[in-house]
Short mmCIF file of C-alpha atoms in Angstrom, two decimals:
data_model
loop_
_atom_site.label_atom_id
_atom_site.label_comp_id
_atom_site.label_asym_id
_atom_site.label_seq_id
_atom_site.Cartn_x
_atom_site.Cartn_y
_atom_site.Cartn_z
CA MET E 28 -10.87 32.58 1.70
CA ASN E 29 -7.71 32.40 -0.34
CA HIS E 30 -7.37 30.27 -3.49
CA LEU E 31 -6.25 27.08 -1.75
CA GLN E 32 -8.84 27.37 1.01
CA ARG E 33 -11.57 27.81 -1.59
CA ALA E 34 -10.32 24.83 -3.62
CA GLU E 35 -10.30 22.58 -0.54
CA HIS E 36 -13.67 23.77 0.72
CA ASP E 37 -15.50 23.52 -2.60
CA ASN E 38 -14.14 20.03 -3.21
CA LEU E 39 -15.22 18.93 0.27
CA ILE E 40 -18.74 20.27 -0.25
CA GLU E 41 -19.14 18.78 -3.71
CA THR E 42 -17.83 15.37 -2.69
CA PHE E 43 -19.97 14.89 0.38
CA GLY E 44 -22.90 16.52 -1.40
CA VAL E 45 -22.82 13.82 -4.08
CA ILE E 46 -22.65 11.10 -1.44
CA ALA E 47 -25.66 12.52 0.42
CA ALA E 48 -27.71 13.15 -2.71
CA VAL E 49 -27.63 9.50 -3.83
CA GLN E 50 -28.88 8.16 -0.50
CA PRO E 51 -32.56 7.09 -0.41
CA ASP E 52 -33.49 9.92 1.95
CA GLY E 53 -30.54 12.20 1.28
CA VAL E 54 -30.73 15.98 1.26
CA LEU E 55 -28.33 18.46 -0.31
CA ARG E 56 -29.50 22.02 0.24
CA HIS E 57 -27.83 25.34 -0.58
CA ASP E 58 -29.60 28.12 1.29
CA ASP E 59 -28.41 31.68 1.81
CA GLY E 60 -24.72 30.78 1.86
CA VAL E 61 -25.14 27.66 4.00
CA VAL E 62 -24.85 24.07 2.74
CA THR E 63 -26.76 21.26 4.42
CA ILE E 64 -25.41 17.79 3.60
CA ALA E 65 -27.76 15.27 5.19
CA SER E 66 -27.39 11.60 4.32
CA ARG E 67 -29.09 10.17 7.43
CA LEU E 68 -26.18 7.74 7.72
CA PRO E 69 -25.21 7.29 11.40
CA MET E 70 -21.98 9.32 11.18
CA SER E 71 -21.69 13.08 11.49
CA LEU E 72 -19.05 13.04 8.75
CA PHE E 73 -21.90 12.41 6.30
CA ASN E 74 -24.28 14.90 7.93
CA GLN E 75 -22.63 18.31 7.94
CA ILE E 76 -23.62 21.94 7.88
CA LEU E 77 -20.96 24.08 6.21
CA ILE E 78 -20.59 27.77 5.49
CA GLU E 79 -20.39 28.22 1.72
CA SER E 80 -19.97 31.97 1.34
CA GLU E 81 -19.47 35.23 3.19
CA THR E 82 -23.18 35.96 2.70
CA ALA E 83 -24.18 33.07 4.97
CA SER E 84 -26.79 34.10 7.51
CA PRO E 85 -27.44 32.99 11.10
CA THR E 86 -31.03 32.27 10.11
CA ALA E 87 -29.90 29.79 7.45
CA VAL E 88 -27.63 28.08 9.98
CA GLY E 89 -30.52 27.81 12.41
CA ASP E 90 -32.77 26.35 9.72
CA ALA E 91 -30.10 23.78 8.84
CA VAL E 92 -29.68 22.74 12.48
CA ALA E 93 -33.46 22.39 12.83
CA LEU E 94 -33.56 20.13 9.77
CA MET E 95 -30.73 17.96 11.08
CA ARG E 96 -32.40 17.56 14.47
CA GLU E 97 -35.67 16.63 12.79
CA ARG E 98 -33.92 13.91 10.79
CA GLY E 99 -32.32 12.41 13.89
CA ALA E 100 -28.90 11.38 12.57
CA PRO E 101 -25.71 12.64 14.26
CA PHE E 102 -24.52 15.85 12.64
CA ALA E 103 -21.96 18.61 12.97
CA LEU E 104 -21.89 22.31 12.24
CA THR E 105 -18.43 22.39 10.69
CA LEU E 106 -16.69 25.78 10.89
CA GLY E 107 -13.33 26.91 9.58
CA GLN E 108 -11.24 28.49 12.31
CA GLY E 109 -10.54 32.11 11.47
CA LEU E 110 -12.98 31.96 8.55
CA ASP E 111 -16.33 31.25 10.18
CA ASP E 112 -15.77 32.64 13.67
CA ARG E 113 -18.83 34.90 13.35
CA PHE E 114 -20.95 31.76 13.78
CA LEU E 115 -19.45 30.68 17.12
CA ALA E 116 -22.05 32.64 19.05
CA VAL E 117 -24.75 31.30 16.74
CA ALA E 118 -23.67 27.74 17.52
CA ALA E 119 -23.82 28.44 21.25
CA GLY E 120 -27.23 30.05 20.91
CA LEU E 121 -28.50 26.93 19.15
CA GLY E 122 -27.30 24.75 22.03
CA LEU E 123 -24.37 23.22 20.14
CA VAL E 124 -21.08 22.51 21.86
CA LEU E 125 -17.54 22.11 20.56
CA ASP E 126 -16.52 18.50 20.08
CA PRO E 127 -12.70 18.36 20.00
CA HIS E 128 -12.90 15.01 18.20
CA ALA E 129 -15.15 16.21 15.37
CA GLY E 130 -12.67 18.57 13.72
CA PHE E 131 -10.04 17.91 11.07
CA PRO E 132 -7.43 19.80 9.03
CA GLY E 133 -8.17 20.74 5.44
CA MET E 134 -4.95 20.38 3.44
CA ALA E 135 -3.78 21.37 -0.04
CA VAL E 136 -0.77 21.00 -2.30
CA THR E 137 0.24 22.98 -5.39
CA PRO E 138 1.90 22.41 -7.74
CA LEU E 139 1.07 18.73 -7.83
CA PRO E 140 4.06 16.53 -6.98
CA LEU E 141 5.95 14.71 -9.70
CA PRO E 142 5.43 10.93 -9.99
CA VAL E 143 7.81 8.63 -8.11
CA PRO E 144 8.15 4.84 -8.39
CA ASP E 145 5.66 2.80 -6.37
CA PRO E 146 6.91 0.54 -3.57
CA ALA E 147 8.09 -2.82 -4.86
CA GLY E 148 5.26 -5.28 -5.39
CA LEU E 149 2.43 -2.73 -5.18
CA ASP E 150 0.02 -2.78 -8.13
CA ILE E 151 -2.35 0.23 -8.10
CA ARG E 152 -5.37 -0.11 -10.36
CA PRO E 153 -8.43 2.03 -11.11
CA VAL E 154 -11.56 0.29 -9.90
CA ASP E 155 -14.12 -1.22 -12.25
CA SER E 156 -17.43 -2.95 -11.55
CA THR E 157 -15.62 -6.16 -10.59
CA THR E 158 -13.23 -4.58 -8.09
CA LEU E 159 -15.37 -1.94 -6.36
CA ALA E 160 -16.00 -4.46 -3.58
CA ASP E 161 -12.23 -4.71 -3.01
CA HIS E 162 -12.11 -0.95 -2.41
CA ALA E 163 -15.04 -1.18 0.00
CA SER E 164 -13.44 -4.05 1.89
CA VAL E 165 -10.17 -2.17 2.42
CA VAL E 166 -12.01 0.96 3.61
CA GLU E 167 -14.12 -1.13 5.99
CA ARG E 168 -11.14 -2.90 7.54
CA GLY E 169 -8.72 0.03 7.37
CA PHE E 170 -11.07 2.54 9.01
CA GLY E 171 -13.10 0.13 11.14
CA ILE E 172 -16.40 1.49 9.83
CA ASP E 173 -19.59 -0.56 9.69
CA ARG E 174 -19.98 -2.28 6.31
CA ALA E 175 -23.53 -0.97 5.83
CA ILE E 176 -22.16 2.58 5.88
CA ILE E 177 -19.32 1.66 3.53
CA ASP E 178 -21.73 0.10 1.04
CA ALA E 179 -23.79 3.30 1.08
CA VAL E 180 -20.84 5.56 0.30
CA VAL E 181 -18.82 3.23 -1.94
CA SER E 182 -21.49 2.33 -4.46
CA GLU E 183 -21.95 1.83 -8.19
CA ALA E 184 -24.19 4.90 -8.27
CA ILE E 185 -21.36 7.09 -6.98
CA ALA E 186 -18.71 5.31 -9.04
CA ALA E 187 -20.71 6.15 -12.17
CA ASP E 188 -20.19 9.88 -11.50
CA PRO E 189 -17.39 11.02 -13.85
CA ARG E 190 -15.90 13.21 -11.11
CA PHE E 191 -15.20 10.15 -8.94
CA ALA E 192 -12.35 7.68 -9.53
CA TYR E 193 -11.83 4.79 -7.10
CA TYR E 194 -8.50 2.96 -6.79
CA VAL E 195 -7.23 -0.21 -5.14
CA GLY E 196 -3.64 -1.27 -4.52
CA TYR E 197 -2.78 -4.97 -4.56
CA VAL E 198 0.20 -6.94 -3.27
CA ASP E 199 0.42 -10.52 -4.48
CA GLY E 200 -3.17 -10.24 -5.65
CA VAL E 201 -4.49 -9.13 -2.26
CA ALA E 202 -6.18 -5.72 -1.90
CA VAL E 203 -4.25 -3.80 0.79
CA VAL E 204 -4.81 -0.07 0.16
CA SER E 205 -7.62 2.10 -1.19
CA GLY E 206 -7.97 5.61 -2.54
CA LEU E 207 -10.56 7.88 -4.14
CA GLY E 208 -10.00 10.92 -6.33
CA VAL E 209 -12.74 13.51 -6.89
CA LYS E 210 -12.19 16.17 -9.56
CA THR E 211 -13.83 19.56 -9.14
CA GLY E 212 -12.62 22.13 -11.64
CA GLU E 213 -8.82 22.19 -11.44
CA THR E 214 -8.81 20.52 -8.01
CA MET E 215 -8.25 16.83 -7.31
CA GLY E 216 -9.61 15.84 -3.92
CA VAL E 217 -8.14 12.78 -2.20
CA PHE E 218 -10.35 10.56 -0.05
CA ASN E 219 -10.63 7.02 1.34
CA ILE E 220 -6.89 6.49 1.85
CA ALA E 221 -7.03 3.34 3.95
CA THR E 222 -4.40 0.64 4.42
CA LEU E 223 -4.90 -2.74 6.04
CA GLU E 224 -3.16 -2.83 9.42
CA GLU E 225 -0.82 -5.65 8.40
CA ALA E 226 0.32 -3.66 5.34
CA ARG E 227 1.04 -0.30 7.01
CA ARG E 228 4.35 1.59 7.17
CA ARG E 229 5.39 0.41 3.72
CA GLY E 230 4.53 3.56 1.78
CA TYR E 231 1.34 2.21 0.23
CA GLY E 232 -0.91 5.07 1.39
CA ALA E 233 1.51 7.67 0.07
CA ALA E 234 1.83 5.79 -3.21
CA ILE E 235 -1.89 5.65 -3.92
CA THR E 236 -2.24 9.31 -2.92
CA ARG E 237 0.47 10.23 -5.42
CA ARG E 238 -1.22 8.13 -8.10
CA ILE E 239 -4.48 10.03 -7.62
CA LEU E 240 -2.64 13.35 -7.89
CA THR E 241 -0.69 12.20 -10.96
CA ASP E 242 -3.90 11.18 -12.71
CA GLY E 243 -5.39 14.51 -11.67
CA ALA E 244 -2.53 16.38 -13.31
CA LEU E 245 -3.20 14.48 -16.54
CA LEU E 246 -6.78 15.77 -16.34
CA GLY E 247 -5.63 19.37 -15.95
CA CYS E 248 -5.72 19.69 -12.16
CA THR E 249 -3.26 22.06 -10.51
CA VAL E 250 -4.25 21.65 -6.84
CA GLY E 251 -4.65 18.59 -4.63
CA THR E 252 -6.78 18.69 -1.49
CA LEU E 253 -7.79 16.39 1.35
CA GLN E 254 -9.03 16.25 4.92
CA SER E 255 -6.61 14.38 7.15
CA SER E 256 -6.66 12.21 10.22
CA ASP E 257 -3.92 12.56 12.83
CA MET E 258 -2.41 9.28 11.59
CA GLY E 259 -2.31 10.39 7.99
CA ARG E 260 -1.06 13.95 8.40
CA PRO E 261 2.70 13.18 8.45
CA VAL E 262 2.30 11.07 5.31
CA TYR E 263 0.55 13.88 3.47
CA GLU E 264 2.98 16.51 4.70
CA ALA E 265 5.85 14.44 3.30
CA ILE E 266 4.13 14.57 -0.09
CA GLY E 267 3.86 18.36 0.13
CA PHE E 268 0.40 18.96 1.57
CA ARG E 269 0.01 21.81 4.04
CA THR E 270 -2.90 22.71 6.29
CA VAL E 271 -4.88 25.59 4.79
CA VAL E 272 -7.81 25.53 7.21
CA SER E 273 -8.53 23.86 10.54
CA TYR E 274 -12.15 22.76 10.87
CA VAL E 275 -13.93 22.47 14.20
CA GLY E 276 -17.20 20.63 14.78
CA TYR E 277 -20.12 21.78 16.90
CA VAL E 278 -22.60 19.08 17.89
CA ASP E 279 -25.56 18.45 20.13
CA PRO E 280 -24.37 17.70 23.69
CA ALA E 281 -25.66 14.11 23.57
CA GLN E 282 -23.30 13.47 20.68
CA LEU E 283 -20.24 14.90 22.44
CA GLY E 284 -17.12 12.75 22.22
CA LYS E 285 -18.23 10.59 19.31
CA GLY E 286 -16.29 12.64 16.76
CA ALA E 287 -16.89 12.54 13.03
CA HIS E 288 -17.54 8.80 13.20
CA GLY E 289 -20.35 8.97 15.74
#
């Protein structure tokens, strides 16, 4: 991996690892170069097996898949194209199949972009204990994810972690856009960029992304990273993000077609 690929990958692992670890039956396991992130939430996005280092072994991947199957939640073996290709045959041998909807691009930007004025009327604020529910509500409506899952991953326990900083953007006092920054070393990861449907195409998602990166720069970060949806990619590219790795997801056949949200 090059520097930007490593920054993106480590931030991804640390972020989802924290989310899994705080769940009542969550598991975060580092074993022989393989990371198992198992939250038992009913979305493969929160139950992933990732390759952490070049020393990762097929045996460790097999053990991780066995654990995931035992737990019963949807999961994905997430591999970086061109980085983890040695595990393609391992995935096939374990009975996993490629799900074209389970992959996503890992993106990075450096140097961090300079601040620009926010769109008129948008008031971006860091979340506190009284506004965390506003963030959760925007993520729920913007992504269309079940509220029980949102409450598990947007919680006071996670918000108390000093690496995590939640944001909400308001227009006329109404929460319309959300964002999350996660600092790992000199990297600021960007997550939870969701905008209510009626407030889209006004630059709000880009604005809250820039705010997270600006605050990251003040904390000494030099790299910004994120994992994008197809809808969000043009927005992030306009900010300066570029794809540094393309992830593909291998799943059990019964899960095929459900993507990262199934």
